[in-house]
Amino acid sequence: MKQIAKDLLDKLGYAVINLNSFVETDCKWGPNILVYALNDLSTRQSKPLKIVQIGANDGSEDDPLEQFLARNDCTAILIEPMDHPFAALKEKYLHRDNIHTVQSAINDIAEDLIIHYIADGSGKPDLSVYSSTDRDLVETHLNWQKQNHSGLERHTVLSKAIRAETVKSVLERFDMTAVDAIVVDAEGLDHKIVQGFLRDGIEPKIIRFEFRNMSRRNFHETRAMLLERGYEIARSGIDIYCQKAGLLR
């Protein structure tokens, strides 16, 4: 059966690649293309991969990198601005010397940003995956949660100032001069972060970012920059997966 499928795909001009990994899903959103590619890339490279994740949350909930980091010896910088999820993230990787956790927001310039987040009736942060600089977006997420889940009647949106750093300053701190992959989940700011990497001349082999909270204009601007720099682009659920052309061939 495998050979029949391969022969049919060959006739259609498709190449079948052995990704050397088991079938894995990206949380509830579908196949985790990112992990397939990272697993394959790690078998091809003679040295450990270098990965940067922006918006790492707690390192567990809906985290596309969690299983890859657990099984592979790579160097990673995991960045999360919010106190509560960052504490869990730091604890999770406390004994992994090659995985660095950073509590910071990421921005074009170093400055204070106002981050909006969901809190329960006592003011304790909750549903941390929805934190953002866009208050309207956080309000939208909270309203949807209230409509679809019970026990959230007293939840509200609060705000706090958080210091932001530039990507370059974080990379310099850990002496990371090259990056193999970046993973971004910044609740509406993904385009700014991806474009910032590209403008700074940082072109990883693999880029993944969430696009569902982007405007059409911001998405098309980001897509154009990626295509200009030789990336192949595919949609995976609510995310966009990008790789340098020919990477897995």
Short mmCIF file of C-alpha atoms in Angstrom, two decimals:
data_model
loop_
_atom_site.label_atom_id
_atom_site.label_comp_id
_atom_site.label_asym_id
_atom_site.label_seq_id
_atom_site.Cartn_x
_atom_site.Cartn_y
_atom_site.Cartn_z
CA MET A 1 0.00 0.00 0.00
CA LYS A 2 2.83 2.42 0.86
CA GLN A 3 4.48 1.76 -2.50
CA ILE A 4 1.21 2.31 -4.37
CA ALA A 5 0.70 5.64 -2.62
CA LYS A 6 4.30 6.64 -3.32
CA ASP A 7 3.98 5.74 -7.02
CA LEU A 8 0.79 7.78 -7.34
CA LEU A 9 2.38 10.78 -5.64
CA ASP A 10 5.47 10.45 -7.86
CA LYS A 11 3.27 10.68 -10.95
CA LEU A 12 1.74 13.87 -9.57
CA GLY A 13 5.16 15.38 -9.01
CA TYR A 14 5.30 14.99 -5.22
CA ALA A 15 8.32 13.67 -3.33
CA VAL A 16 7.79 11.40 -0.32
CA ILE A 17 10.18 12.10 2.57
CA ASN A 18 10.90 9.94 5.61
CA LEU A 19 10.57 12.32 8.55
CA ASN A 20 11.91 9.76 11.06
CA SER A 21 9.25 10.52 13.65
CA PHE A 22 5.99 9.10 14.99
CA VAL A 23 2.63 10.67 14.25
CA GLU A 24 2.09 13.57 16.63
CA THR A 25 -0.67 16.12 16.86
CA ASP A 26 -0.32 19.78 17.67
CA CYS A 27 -2.50 19.81 20.75
CA LYS A 28 -6.09 20.13 19.50
CA TRP A 29 -5.29 21.86 16.24
CA GLY A 30 -4.07 19.02 13.99
CA PRO A 31 -0.79 17.49 12.79
CA ASN A 32 2.28 19.11 14.32
CA ILE A 33 4.26 19.94 11.19
CA LEU A 34 6.77 21.83 13.31
CA VAL A 35 7.86 18.77 15.29
CA TYR A 36 8.04 16.58 12.17
CA ALA A 37 10.41 19.09 10.60
CA LEU A 38 12.50 19.64 13.75
CA ASN A 39 12.91 15.89 14.24
CA ASP A 40 14.03 15.49 10.65
CA LEU A 41 16.34 18.51 10.75
CA SER A 42 17.97 17.32 13.98
CA THR A 43 18.90 14.00 12.32
CA ARG A 44 20.53 15.85 9.43
CA GLN A 45 22.55 18.35 11.45
CA SER A 46 25.75 17.35 13.18
CA LYS A 47 25.15 19.79 16.05
CA PRO A 48 22.14 20.44 18.32
CA LEU A 49 19.43 22.74 17.02
CA LYS A 50 19.15 26.31 18.30
CA ILE A 51 15.54 27.33 18.94
CA VAL A 52 13.85 30.53 20.15
CA GLN A 53 10.25 30.49 21.40
CA ILE A 54 8.42 33.76 22.03
CA GLY A 55 5.24 33.44 24.04
CA ALA A 56 6.21 30.15 25.68
CA ASN A 57 3.51 30.42 28.36
CA ASP A 58 4.02 27.64 30.96
CA GLY A 59 5.79 25.26 28.59
CA SER A 60 2.92 22.77 28.73
CA GLU A 61 -0.51 24.07 27.71
CA ASP A 62 -0.89 23.90 23.92
CA ASP A 63 2.91 23.99 23.59
CA PRO A 64 4.09 22.65 20.20
CA LEU A 65 7.69 22.33 21.42
CA GLU A 66 7.15 20.48 24.70
CA GLN A 67 7.62 16.93 23.42
CA PHE A 68 10.50 17.85 21.11
CA LEU A 69 12.40 19.56 23.94
CA ALA A 70 11.77 16.57 26.20
CA ARG A 71 13.28 14.14 23.70
CA ASN A 72 16.10 16.15 22.16
CA ASP A 73 19.35 17.75 23.26
CA CYS A 74 19.01 21.22 21.75
CA THR A 75 19.76 24.77 22.84
CA ALA A 76 16.61 26.81 23.39
CA ILE A 77 15.64 30.27 24.63
CA LEU A 78 12.04 30.30 25.89
CA ILE A 79 10.54 33.76 26.43
CA GLU A 80 7.37 34.50 28.41
CA PRO A 81 6.34 37.89 29.88
CA MET A 82 3.68 36.96 32.46
CA ASP A 83 4.62 36.09 36.07
CA HIS A 84 2.43 33.05 36.70
CA PRO A 85 3.13 31.03 33.54
CA PHE A 86 6.80 32.05 33.58
CA ALA A 87 7.23 30.61 37.09
CA ALA A 88 5.91 27.26 35.82
CA LEU A 89 8.09 27.48 32.70
CA LYS A 90 11.21 28.20 34.75
CA GLU A 91 10.48 25.32 37.13
CA LYS A 92 9.87 22.93 34.24
CA TYR A 93 13.32 23.50 32.74
CA LEU A 94 15.23 24.29 35.93
CA HIS A 95 17.59 21.35 35.50
CA ARG A 96 18.13 21.70 31.74
CA ASP A 97 21.30 23.77 31.35
CA ASN A 98 20.82 24.07 27.59
CA ILE A 99 17.32 25.53 27.91
CA HIS A 100 17.21 29.18 28.99
CA THR A 101 14.02 30.84 30.24
CA VAL A 102 13.56 34.61 29.99
CA GLN A 103 10.77 36.68 31.53
CA SER A 104 10.24 39.52 29.12
CA ALA A 105 8.05 40.85 26.36
CA ILE A 106 9.61 41.26 22.91
CA ASN A 107 9.40 44.52 20.99
CA ASP A 108 11.18 46.58 18.33
CA ILE A 109 12.73 48.70 21.09
CA ALA A 110 13.36 48.19 24.80
CA GLU A 111 10.48 49.88 26.63
CA ASP A 112 7.59 49.22 28.98
CA LEU A 113 4.52 47.64 27.37
CA ILE A 114 1.04 47.37 28.83
CA ILE A 115 -0.01 43.71 28.86
CA HIS A 116 -3.68 42.82 29.35
CA TYR A 117 -4.57 39.49 30.93
CA ILE A 118 -7.50 37.52 32.30
CA ALA A 119 -7.87 37.24 36.08
CA ASP A 120 -10.34 35.47 38.33
CA GLY A 121 -12.53 37.21 40.91
CA SER A 122 -9.65 37.48 43.39
CA GLY A 123 -7.34 39.09 40.83
CA LYS A 124 -5.25 35.94 40.28
CA PRO A 125 -4.16 35.54 36.64
CA ASP A 126 -5.96 32.77 34.75
CA LEU A 127 -6.20 31.55 31.13
CA SER A 128 -2.70 32.90 30.59
CA VAL A 129 -2.51 31.84 26.94
CA TYR A 130 -4.70 34.84 26.12
CA SER A 131 -2.45 37.64 27.46
CA SER A 132 -1.81 40.38 24.90
CA THR A 133 -1.03 44.05 24.33
CA ASP A 134 -4.40 44.22 22.55
CA ARG A 135 -7.08 44.63 25.23
CA ASP A 136 -9.94 44.17 22.76
CA LEU A 137 -8.51 40.80 21.76
CA VAL A 138 -8.28 39.65 25.38
CA GLU A 139 -11.86 40.83 26.01
CA THR A 140 -12.99 38.83 22.98
CA HIS A 141 -11.27 35.69 24.26
CA LEU A 142 -12.80 36.12 27.72
CA ASN A 143 -16.30 36.66 26.35
CA TRP A 144 -16.00 33.49 24.26
CA GLN A 145 -14.79 31.52 27.29
CA LYS A 146 -17.70 32.80 29.39
CA GLN A 147 -20.20 31.80 26.72
CA ASN A 148 -18.77 28.29 26.42
CA HIS A 149 -17.60 27.45 29.96
CA SER A 150 -19.14 27.79 33.41
CA GLY A 151 -17.49 29.23 36.51
CA LEU A 152 -16.01 32.29 34.82
CA GLU A 153 -18.65 34.85 35.80
CA ARG A 154 -16.26 36.89 37.98
CA HIS A 155 -13.33 36.72 35.58
CA THR A 156 -12.25 40.07 34.18
CA VAL A 157 -9.43 41.70 32.21
CA LEU A 158 -6.64 43.45 34.12
CA SER A 159 -3.50 45.22 32.92
CA LYS A 160 0.12 45.64 33.99
CA ALA A 161 3.31 47.18 32.65
CA ILE A 162 6.02 44.73 31.59
CA ARG A 163 9.50 45.52 30.37
CA ALA A 164 10.15 44.57 26.76
CA GLU A 165 13.49 43.67 25.20
CA THR A 166 14.59 43.36 21.60
CA VAL A 167 15.26 39.96 20.08
CA LYS A 168 18.86 40.96 19.40
CA SER A 169 19.53 41.79 23.05
CA VAL A 170 18.20 38.40 24.20
CA LEU A 171 20.25 36.50 21.62
CA GLU A 172 23.38 38.43 22.57
CA ARG A 173 22.86 37.64 26.26
CA PHE A 174 23.09 33.92 25.51
CA ASP A 175 25.67 34.28 22.74
CA MET A 176 23.33 32.75 20.17
CA THR A 177 24.68 33.97 16.85
CA ALA A 178 22.50 31.74 14.66
CA VAL A 179 18.98 30.38 15.04
CA ASP A 180 17.61 27.21 13.43
CA ALA A 181 13.96 27.73 14.36
CA ILE A 182 11.70 30.36 15.90
CA VAL A 183 8.25 29.66 17.30
CA VAL A 184 5.98 32.66 17.98
CA ASP A 185 2.63 32.87 19.75
CA ALA A 186 2.19 36.52 20.68
CA GLU A 187 -1.59 36.97 20.50
CA GLY A 188 -1.78 39.42 17.62
CA LEU A 189 1.83 40.67 17.60
CA ASP A 190 3.28 37.69 15.75
CA HIS A 191 3.73 39.69 12.55
CA LYS A 192 5.84 42.34 14.31
CA ILE A 193 8.12 39.73 15.84
CA VAL A 194 8.58 37.68 12.67
CA GLN A 195 9.18 40.79 10.58
CA GLY A 196 11.65 42.02 13.22
CA PHE A 197 13.71 38.85 12.93
CA LEU A 198 13.81 39.14 9.15
CA ARG A 199 14.72 42.85 9.16
CA ASP A 200 17.57 42.12 11.57
CA GLY A 201 18.94 39.58 9.10
CA ILE A 202 18.00 36.59 11.26
CA GLU A 203 16.61 33.96 8.88
CA PRO A 204 16.04 30.64 10.67
CA LYS A 205 15.55 27.46 8.68
CA ILE A 206 12.10 27.08 10.27
CA ILE A 207 9.56 29.70 11.43
CA ARG A 208 6.17 29.05 12.96
CA PHE A 209 3.70 31.71 14.07
CA GLU A 210 0.00 32.08 14.85
CA PHE A 211 -1.96 34.01 12.24
CA ARG A 212 -5.59 33.90 13.41
CA ASN A 213 -5.32 37.20 15.35
CA MET A 214 -3.56 39.08 12.54
CA SER A 215 -5.23 41.55 10.25
CA ARG A 216 -5.30 40.57 6.59
CA ARG A 217 -2.85 43.37 5.83
CA ASN A 218 -0.35 42.30 8.49
CA PHE A 219 -0.51 38.70 7.32
CA HIS A 220 0.10 39.57 3.68
CA GLU A 221 3.00 41.88 4.58
CA THR A 222 4.60 39.10 6.61
CA ARG A 223 3.96 36.53 3.90
CA ALA A 224 5.57 38.78 1.28
CA MET A 225 8.71 39.22 3.41
CA LEU A 226 8.97 35.46 3.90
CA LEU A 227 8.56 34.69 0.20
CA GLU A 228 11.17 37.31 -0.72
CA ARG A 229 13.63 35.50 1.53
CA GLY A 230 13.04 32.08 0.05
CA TYR A 231 10.61 30.51 2.51
CA GLU A 232 7.99 27.91 1.66
CA ILE A 233 4.76 28.51 3.58
CA ALA A 234 1.97 26.20 4.71
CA ARG A 235 -1.00 26.52 7.03
CA SER A 236 -1.32 24.15 10.01
CA GLY A 237 -4.52 24.78 11.95
CA ILE A 238 -4.38 28.32 13.36
CA ASP A 239 -0.64 28.57 12.67
CA ILE A 240 1.62 29.23 9.72
CA TYR A 241 4.61 26.93 9.19
CA CYS A 242 7.52 28.25 7.11
CA GLN A 243 10.77 26.63 6.03
CA LYS A 244 13.65 27.59 3.79
CA ALA A 245 13.00 26.20 0.31
CA GLY A 246 14.26 22.64 -0.11
CA LEU A 247 14.99 22.19 3.59
CA LEU A 248 13.59 18.65 3.88
CA ARG A 249 14.54 17.37 0.44
#
